[in-house]
């Protein structure tokens, strides 16, 4: 399944993919550029966390691939060689709130031909080892002091585009970082329509589980969080 997500152009929102251009002092006529694919997470504000009732301590996403879809109709993409869509193969596990304190995780770097790319696609997929075994997304923390764990094995494709149809991702020989930003507030905040504080510890074991087969009775909340995750990926162009 494909889900469309808009590119945001306001850097103030801090909700999306940012393309940062590095200082290029040599090879100004390069026929390609290096694009570093990274991911980050915007933490909850006091309001979004309901004044601390919700605390997120771990947030991970497993991606199968990242695809740069070439715009064959744009005259700026004219080159001496044929350009095809470029796929950056994973899997990539993004530890968005890692213990290092950094809110950014580097997946890989890909060399892209100078061209216009009309969409960027992301495919989530369950992991094959470690903490992400059979999980595509994992979030843990506390709700009113009680530990909780949400996970899903969603295997889906997200096609990302700019809200403004006249905007595209243009590679012009300048190295950049491609940053996927997950707005956690859009996932569990009031605006998402998902109230995480309604999660139950149905079996009374002192731990709240939220997934499609959980023993606590939170399956509907797990589905709502999955749907909310699709809307938590926002994009900006801050080059």
PDB file of C-alpha atoms in Angstrom:
ATOM      1  CA  UNK A   1       0.000   0.000   0.000  1.00  0.00           C
ATOM      2  CA  UNK A   2       1.153   3.541  -0.680  1.00  0.00           C
ATOM      3  CA  UNK A   3       0.535   6.540   1.558  1.00  0.00           C
ATOM      4  CA  UNK A   4       1.158  10.113   0.464  1.00  0.00           C
ATOM      5  CA  UNK A   5       2.852  12.551   2.844  1.00  0.00           C
ATOM      6  CA  UNK A   6       3.397  16.244   2.112  1.00  0.00           C
ATOM      7  CA  UNK A   7       6.650  18.163   2.205  1.00  0.00           C
ATOM      8  CA  UNK A   8       6.480  21.118   4.587  1.00  0.00           C
ATOM      9  CA  UNK A   9       8.453  24.205   3.674  1.00  0.00           C
ATOM     10  CA  UNK A  10       8.509  25.948   7.070  1.00  0.00           C
ATOM     11  CA  UNK A  11      11.650  25.161   9.037  1.00  0.00           C
ATOM     12  CA  UNK A  12       9.841  26.321  12.186  1.00  0.00           C
ATOM     13  CA  UNK A  13       7.727  23.180  12.164  1.00  0.00           C
ATOM     14  CA  UNK A  14      10.759  20.910  12.513  1.00  0.00           C
ATOM     15  CA  UNK A  15       8.610  18.129  11.097  1.00  0.00           C
ATOM     16  CA  UNK A  16      10.052  16.506   8.112  1.00  0.00           C
ATOM     17  CA  UNK A  17      12.824  15.788   5.735  1.00  0.00           C
ATOM     18  CA  UNK A  18      15.489  18.477   5.685  1.00  0.00           C
ATOM     19  CA  UNK A  19      17.962  18.832   2.899  1.00  0.00           C
ATOM     20  CA  UNK A  20      21.084  20.606   4.136  1.00  0.00           C
ATOM     21  CA  UNK A  21      23.606  21.745   1.529  1.00  0.00           C
ATOM     22  CA  UNK A  22      27.224  21.551   2.524  1.00  0.00           C
ATOM     23  CA  UNK A  23      29.891  24.042   1.519  1.00  0.00           C
ATOM     24  CA  UNK A  24      31.139  22.934  -1.884  1.00  0.00           C
ATOM     25  CA  UNK A  25      34.434  24.531  -2.835  1.00  0.00           C
ATOM     26  CA  UNK A  26      35.603  22.145  -5.551  1.00  0.00           C
ATOM     27  CA  UNK A  27      34.121  20.210  -8.451  1.00  0.00           C
ATOM     28  CA  UNK A  28      31.263  22.670  -8.876  1.00  0.00           C
ATOM     29  CA  UNK A  29      30.308  20.951 -12.119  1.00  0.00           C
ATOM     30  CA  UNK A  30      29.986  17.478 -10.632  1.00  0.00           C
ATOM     31  CA  UNK A  31      27.489  15.199 -12.395  1.00  0.00           C
ATOM     32  CA  UNK A  32      26.321  13.709  -9.098  1.00  0.00           C
ATOM     33  CA  UNK A  33      26.212  14.356  -5.367  1.00  0.00           C
ATOM     34  CA  UNK A  34      26.400  12.368  -2.156  1.00  0.00           C
ATOM     35  CA  UNK A  35      23.196  12.284  -0.097  1.00  0.00           C
ATOM     36  CA  UNK A  36      23.466  11.070   3.503  1.00  0.00           C
ATOM     37  CA  UNK A  37      20.211   9.531   4.728  1.00  0.00           C
ATOM     38  CA  UNK A  38      19.548  10.230   8.399  1.00  0.00           C
ATOM     39  CA  UNK A  39      16.587  10.138  10.773  1.00  0.00           C
ATOM     40  CA  UNK A  40      15.603  12.117  13.825  1.00  0.00           C
ATOM     41  CA  UNK A  41      12.694  12.469  16.229  1.00  0.00           C
ATOM     42  CA  UNK A  42      11.162  15.629  17.645  1.00  0.00           C
ATOM     43  CA  UNK A  43      10.470  14.972  21.363  1.00  0.00           C
ATOM     44  CA  UNK A  44       7.191  15.676  23.120  1.00  0.00           C
ATOM     45  CA  UNK A  45       6.464  19.105  24.500  1.00  0.00           C
ATOM     46  CA  UNK A  46       4.962  19.458  27.973  1.00  0.00           C
ATOM     47  CA  UNK A  47       1.506  19.889  26.433  1.00  0.00           C
ATOM     48  CA  UNK A  48       1.873  16.903  24.119  1.00  0.00           C
ATOM     49  CA  UNK A  49       3.037  14.708  26.997  1.00  0.00           C
ATOM     50  CA  UNK A  50       0.033  15.838  29.053  1.00  0.00           C
ATOM     51  CA  UNK A  51       2.377  17.495  31.538  1.00  0.00           C
ATOM     52  CA  UNK A  52       4.615  14.476  31.864  1.00  0.00           C
ATOM     53  CA  UNK A  53       1.996  11.734  32.032  1.00  0.00           C
ATOM     54  CA  UNK A  54       3.489  10.250  28.834  1.00  0.00           C
ATOM     55  CA  UNK A  55       7.256   9.695  28.696  1.00  0.00           C
ATOM     56  CA  UNK A  56       8.903   8.213  25.581  1.00  0.00           C
ATOM     57  CA  UNK A  57      12.297   6.602  26.254  1.00  0.00           C
ATOM     58  CA  UNK A  58      12.880   4.510  23.101  1.00  0.00           C
ATOM     59  CA  UNK A  59      11.640   4.942  19.533  1.00  0.00           C
ATOM     60  CA  UNK A  60      12.890   2.796  16.660  1.00  0.00           C
ATOM     61  CA  UNK A  61      11.904   2.356  13.025  1.00  0.00           C
ATOM     62  CA  UNK A  62      13.104  -0.419  10.727  1.00  0.00           C
ATOM     63  CA  UNK A  63      13.182   0.427   7.016  1.00  0.00           C
ATOM     64  CA  UNK A  64      13.674  -1.956   4.131  1.00  0.00           C
ATOM     65  CA  UNK A  65      14.716   0.645   1.568  1.00  0.00           C
ATOM     66  CA  UNK A  66      14.672   4.282   0.522  1.00  0.00           C
ATOM     67  CA  UNK A  67      13.802   5.032  -3.115  1.00  0.00           C
ATOM     68  CA  UNK A  68      14.494   8.236  -5.033  1.00  0.00           C
ATOM     69  CA  UNK A  69      11.969   8.485  -7.868  1.00  0.00           C
ATOM     70  CA  UNK A  70      13.311  10.346 -10.890  1.00  0.00           C
ATOM     71  CA  UNK A  71      11.075  12.938 -12.587  1.00  0.00           C
ATOM     72  CA  UNK A  72      11.452  12.039 -16.250  1.00  0.00           C
ATOM     73  CA  UNK A  73       9.306  14.969 -17.403  1.00  0.00           C
ATOM     74  CA  UNK A  74      11.359  17.752 -15.832  1.00  0.00           C
ATOM     75  CA  UNK A  75      13.754  19.396 -18.317  1.00  0.00           C
ATOM     76  CA  UNK A  76      16.245  19.952 -15.495  1.00  0.00           C
ATOM     77  CA  UNK A  77      16.794  16.182 -15.469  1.00  0.00           C
ATOM     78  CA  UNK A  78      18.240  16.111 -18.972  1.00  0.00           C
ATOM     79  CA  UNK A  79      21.648  14.423 -18.890  1.00  0.00           C
ATOM     80  CA  UNK A  80      23.953  12.600 -21.233  1.00  0.00           C
ATOM     81  CA  UNK A  81      22.996   9.263 -19.698  1.00  0.00           C
ATOM     82  CA  UNK A  82      19.670   7.714 -18.849  1.00  0.00           C
ATOM     83  CA  UNK A  83      18.688   8.145 -15.196  1.00  0.00           C
ATOM     84  CA  UNK A  84      16.658   5.517 -13.386  1.00  0.00           C
ATOM     85  CA  UNK A  85      15.040   5.500  -9.977  1.00  0.00           C
ATOM     86  CA  UNK A  86      17.673   4.915  -7.302  1.00  0.00           C
ATOM     87  CA  UNK A  87      17.030   2.526  -4.419  1.00  0.00           C
ATOM     88  CA  UNK A  88      19.066   2.572  -1.239  1.00  0.00           C
ATOM     89  CA  UNK A  89      18.757  -0.959   0.102  1.00  0.00           C
ATOM     90  CA  UNK A  90      18.567  -1.669   3.806  1.00  0.00           C
ATOM     91  CA  UNK A  91      17.483  -2.830   6.161  1.00  0.00           C
ATOM     92  CA  UNK A  92      18.109   0.267   8.266  1.00  0.00           C
ATOM     93  CA  UNK A  93      17.288   0.401  11.966  1.00  0.00           C
ATOM     94  CA  UNK A  94      16.811   3.978  13.115  1.00  0.00           C
ATOM     95  CA  UNK A  95      17.362   4.346  16.864  1.00  0.00           C
ATOM     96  CA  UNK A  96      15.801   7.788  17.102  1.00  0.00           C
ATOM     97  CA  UNK A  97      16.275   8.373  20.823  1.00  0.00           C
ATOM     98  CA  UNK A  98      19.559   6.585  21.366  1.00  0.00           C
ATOM     99  CA  UNK A  99      21.501   6.659  24.676  1.00  0.00           C
ATOM    100  CA  UNK A 100      24.226   8.773  23.083  1.00  0.00           C
ATOM    101  CA  UNK A 101      21.946  11.764  23.457  1.00  0.00           C
ATOM    102  CA  UNK A 102      22.005  12.457  19.738  1.00  0.00           C
ATOM    103  CA  UNK A 103      18.611  12.809  18.101  1.00  0.00           C
ATOM    104  CA  UNK A 104      19.972  11.788  14.719  1.00  0.00           C
ATOM    105  CA  UNK A 105      20.849   8.353  13.350  1.00  0.00           C
ATOM    106  CA  UNK A 106      22.793   7.850  10.118  1.00  0.00           C
ATOM    107  CA  UNK A 107      21.641   5.034   7.845  1.00  0.00           C
ATOM    108  CA  UNK A 108      23.852   5.287   4.757  1.00  0.00           C
ATOM    109  CA  UNK A 109      25.111   7.556   2.013  1.00  0.00           C
ATOM    110  CA  UNK A 110      24.028   7.243  -1.608  1.00  0.00           C
ATOM    111  CA  UNK A 111      25.438   8.906  -4.722  1.00  0.00           C
ATOM    112  CA  UNK A 112      22.673  10.388  -6.884  1.00  0.00           C
ATOM    113  CA  UNK A 113      22.981  11.678 -10.457  1.00  0.00           C
ATOM    114  CA  UNK A 114      22.190  15.350 -10.950  1.00  0.00           C
ATOM    115  CA  UNK A 115      18.453  15.331 -11.629  1.00  0.00           C
ATOM    116  CA  UNK A 116      15.026  16.187 -10.253  1.00  0.00           C
ATOM    117  CA  UNK A 117      13.406  13.594  -7.993  1.00  0.00           C
ATOM    118  CA  UNK A 118       9.641  13.999  -7.719  1.00  0.00           C
ATOM    119  CA  UNK A 119       9.086  11.608  -4.802  1.00  0.00           C
ATOM    120  CA  UNK A 120      11.036   9.783  -2.142  1.00  0.00           C
ATOM    121  CA  UNK A 121       9.647   6.464  -1.015  1.00  0.00           C
ATOM    122  CA  UNK A 122      10.246   4.661   2.260  1.00  0.00           C
ATOM    123  CA  UNK A 123       9.398   1.053   2.989  1.00  0.00           C
ATOM    124  CA  UNK A 124       8.971  -0.099   6.566  1.00  0.00           C
ATOM    125  CA  UNK A 125       9.611  -3.749   7.277  1.00  0.00           C
ATOM    126  CA  UNK A 126       9.986  -5.920  10.349  1.00  0.00           C
ATOM    127  CA  UNK A 127      13.497  -6.587  11.557  1.00  0.00           C
ATOM    128  CA  UNK A 128      15.207  -9.974  11.556  1.00  0.00           C
ATOM    129  CA  UNK A 129      17.284  -9.817  14.723  1.00  0.00           C
ATOM    130  CA  UNK A 130      17.763  -8.160  18.076  1.00  0.00           C
ATOM    131  CA  UNK A 131      15.184  -5.923  19.694  1.00  0.00           C
ATOM    132  CA  UNK A 132      13.515  -5.316  16.311  1.00  0.00           C
ATOM    133  CA  UNK A 133      12.965  -9.008  15.528  1.00  0.00           C
ATOM    134  CA  UNK A 134       9.565  -9.224  13.754  1.00  0.00           C
ATOM    135  CA  UNK A 135       8.974  -5.524  14.494  1.00  0.00           C
ATOM    136  CA  UNK A 136       8.945  -2.569  12.109  1.00  0.00           C
ATOM    137  CA  UNK A 137       8.317   0.075  14.759  1.00  0.00           C
ATOM    138  CA  UNK A 138       8.965   0.018  18.500  1.00  0.00           C
ATOM    139  CA  UNK A 139       8.170   2.620  21.127  1.00  0.00           C
ATOM    140  CA  UNK A 140       8.624   2.279  24.868  1.00  0.00           C
ATOM    141  CA  UNK A 141       8.283   4.530  27.876  1.00  0.00           C
ATOM    142  CA  UNK A 142       5.881   5.113  30.737  1.00  0.00           C
ATOM    143  CA  UNK A 143       2.245   6.159  31.059  1.00  0.00           C
ATOM    144  CA  UNK A 144       1.487   7.632  34.470  1.00  0.00           C
ATOM    145  CA  UNK A 145       4.635   5.899  35.691  1.00  0.00           C
ATOM    146  CA  UNK A 146       3.657   2.446  34.365  1.00  0.00           C
ATOM    147  CA  UNK A 147       6.046   0.974  31.739  1.00  0.00           C
ATOM    148  CA  UNK A 148       4.523   0.522  28.290  1.00  0.00           C
ATOM    149  CA  UNK A 149       5.595  -1.004  24.993  1.00  0.00           C
ATOM    150  CA  UNK A 150       4.037  -0.389  21.570  1.00  0.00           C
ATOM    151  CA  UNK A 151       5.180  -2.245  18.474  1.00  0.00           C
ATOM    152  CA  UNK A 152       3.874  -3.120  15.026  1.00  0.00           C
ATOM    153  CA  UNK A 153       5.103  -5.305  12.167  1.00  0.00           C
ATOM    154  CA  UNK A 154       3.754  -2.955   9.479  1.00  0.00           C
ATOM    155  CA  UNK A 155       5.162  -3.673   6.003  1.00  0.00           C
ATOM    156  CA  UNK A 156       4.155  -0.616   4.021  1.00  0.00           C
ATOM    157  CA  UNK A 157       5.408   1.957   1.543  1.00  0.00           C
ATOM    158  CA  UNK A 158       5.310   5.686   2.215  1.00  0.00           C
ATOM    159  CA  UNK A 159       5.604   7.956  -0.812  1.00  0.00           C
ATOM    160  CA  UNK A 160       6.803  11.412   0.171  1.00  0.00           C
ATOM    161  CA  UNK A 161       6.194  14.517  -1.915  1.00  0.00           C
ATOM    162  CA  UNK A 162       6.136  18.278  -1.489  1.00  0.00           C
ATOM    163  CA  UNK A 163       2.866  20.009  -0.647  1.00  0.00           C
ATOM    164  CA  UNK A 164       3.743  22.529  -3.350  1.00  0.00           C
ATOM    165  CA  UNK A 165       3.564  20.651  -6.660  1.00  0.00           C
ATOM    166  CA  UNK A 166       6.162  23.054  -8.074  1.00  0.00           C
ATOM    167  CA  UNK A 167       8.771  21.892  -5.562  1.00  0.00           C
ATOM    168  CA  UNK A 168      10.977  18.872  -6.039  1.00  0.00           C
ATOM    169  CA  UNK A 169      14.171  17.421  -4.626  1.00  0.00           C
ATOM    170  CA  UNK A 170      16.878  18.719  -6.954  1.00  0.00           C
ATOM    171  CA  UNK A 171      20.370  17.208  -6.953  1.00  0.00           C
ATOM    172  CA  UNK A 172      22.801  19.652  -8.549  1.00  0.00           C
ATOM    173  CA  UNK A 173      26.254  18.464  -7.536  1.00  0.00           C
ATOM    174  CA  UNK A 174      26.040  19.714  -3.936  1.00  0.00           C
ATOM    175  CA  UNK A 175      26.399  17.119  -1.144  1.00  0.00           C
ATOM    176  CA  UNK A 176      23.459  17.038   1.271  1.00  0.00           C
ATOM    177  CA  UNK A 177      21.915  15.252   4.228  1.00  0.00           C
ATOM    178  CA  UNK A 178      18.433  13.801   3.817  1.00  0.00           C
ATOM    179  CA  UNK A 179      16.811  13.819   7.253  1.00  0.00           C
ATOM    180  CA  UNK A 180      13.607  11.936   8.043  1.00  0.00           C
ATOM    181  CA  UNK A 181      11.992  13.615  11.044  1.00  0.00           C
ATOM    182  CA  UNK A 182       9.347  11.811  13.087  1.00  0.00           C
ATOM    183  CA  UNK A 183       7.169  14.256  14.948  1.00  0.00           C
ATOM    184  CA  UNK A 184       6.335  12.268  18.080  1.00  0.00           C
ATOM    185  CA  UNK A 185       3.731  14.859  19.044  1.00  0.00           C
ATOM    186  CA  UNK A 186       1.896  14.064  15.798  1.00  0.00           C
ATOM    187  CA  UNK A 187       1.927  10.419  16.822  1.00  0.00           C
ATOM    188  CA  UNK A 188       0.644  10.553  20.391  1.00  0.00           C
ATOM    189  CA  UNK A 189      -0.263  14.212  20.987  1.00  0.00           C
ATOM    190  CA  UNK A 190      -3.798  15.576  21.219  1.00  0.00           C
ATOM    191  CA  UNK A 191      -3.754  16.602  17.541  1.00  0.00           C
ATOM    192  CA  UNK A 192      -3.280  12.955  16.512  1.00  0.00           C
ATOM    193  CA  UNK A 193      -6.560  11.887  18.072  1.00  0.00           C
ATOM    194  CA  UNK A 194      -4.710   9.111  19.923  1.00  0.00           C
ATOM    195  CA  UNK A 195      -4.944   9.262  23.708  1.00  0.00           C
ATOM    196  CA  UNK A 196      -2.149   7.058  24.971  1.00  0.00           C
ATOM    197  CA  UNK A 197      -3.303   7.528  28.559  1.00  0.00           C
ATOM    198  CA  UNK A 198      -6.308   5.265  27.795  1.00  0.00           C
ATOM    199  CA  UNK A 199      -3.994   2.244  27.450  1.00  0.00           C
ATOM    200  CA  UNK A 200      -4.762  -0.518  29.944  1.00  0.00           C
ATOM    201  CA  UNK A 201      -2.737  -3.058  31.876  1.00  0.00           C
ATOM    202  CA  UNK A 202      -5.473  -5.617  31.365  1.00  0.00           C
ATOM    203  CA  UNK A 203      -3.704  -8.584  32.920  1.00  0.00           C
ATOM    204  CA  UNK A 204      -2.358  -6.573  35.851  1.00  0.00           C
ATOM    205  CA  UNK A 205       1.279  -7.562  35.428  1.00  0.00           C
ATOM    206  CA  UNK A 206       2.526  -3.981  35.894  1.00  0.00           C
ATOM    207  CA  UNK A 207       3.361  -3.526  32.210  1.00  0.00           C
ATOM    208  CA  UNK A 208       1.190  -2.048  29.452  1.00  0.00           C
ATOM    209  CA  UNK A 209       1.457  -3.848  26.114  1.00  0.00           C
ATOM    210  CA  UNK A 210       0.120  -2.273  22.922  1.00  0.00           C
ATOM    211  CA  UNK A 211       0.194  -4.414  19.784  1.00  0.00           C
ATOM    212  CA  UNK A 212      -2.149  -6.436  17.587  1.00  0.00           C
ATOM    213  CA  UNK A 213      -2.079  -9.509  19.851  1.00  0.00           C
ATOM    214  CA  UNK A 214      -1.431  -7.963  23.244  1.00  0.00           C
ATOM    215  CA  UNK A 215      -2.869  -9.575  26.410  1.00  0.00           C
ATOM    216  CA  UNK A 216      -3.957  -6.213  27.834  1.00  0.00           C
ATOM    217  CA  UNK A 217      -6.820  -5.398  25.427  1.00  0.00           C
ATOM    218  CA  UNK A 218      -5.146  -2.483  23.622  1.00  0.00           C
ATOM    219  CA  UNK A 219      -5.531  -3.769  20.039  1.00  0.00           C
ATOM    220  CA  UNK A 220      -7.695  -0.834  18.909  1.00  0.00           C
ATOM    221  CA  UNK A 221      -5.150   1.606  20.315  1.00  0.00           C
ATOM    222  CA  UNK A 222      -2.380  -0.258  18.482  1.00  0.00           C
ATOM    223  CA  UNK A 223      -4.262   0.213  15.197  1.00  0.00           C
ATOM    224  CA  UNK A 224      -4.801   3.907  15.942  1.00  0.00           C
ATOM    225  CA  UNK A 225      -1.086   4.366  16.657  1.00  0.00           C
ATOM    226  CA  UNK A 226      -0.205   2.620  13.409  1.00  0.00           C
ATOM    227  CA  UNK A 227      -2.484   4.975  11.486  1.00  0.00           C
ATOM    228  CA  UNK A 228      -1.086   7.949  13.380  1.00  0.00           C
ATOM    229  CA  UNK A 229       2.460   6.898  12.476  1.00  0.00           C
ATOM    230  CA  UNK A 230       1.686   7.524   8.814  1.00  0.00           C
ATOM    231  CA  UNK A 231       0.913  11.149   9.609  1.00  0.00           C
ATOM    232  CA  UNK A 232       3.926  11.631  11.849  1.00  0.00           C
ATOM    233  CA  UNK A 233       6.332  11.759   8.886  1.00  0.00           C
ATOM    234  CA  UNK A 234       6.545  15.377   7.755  1.00  0.00           C
ATOM    235  CA  UNK A 235       8.946  17.005   5.358  1.00  0.00           C
ATOM    236  CA  UNK A 236      10.570  20.411   5.016  1.00  0.00           C
ATOM    237  CA  UNK A 237      13.079  21.794   2.561  1.00  0.00           C
ATOM    238  CA  UNK A 238      15.676  23.813   4.435  1.00  0.00           C
ATOM    239  CA  UNK A 239      18.488  23.937   1.906  1.00  0.00           C
TER     240      UNK A 239
END
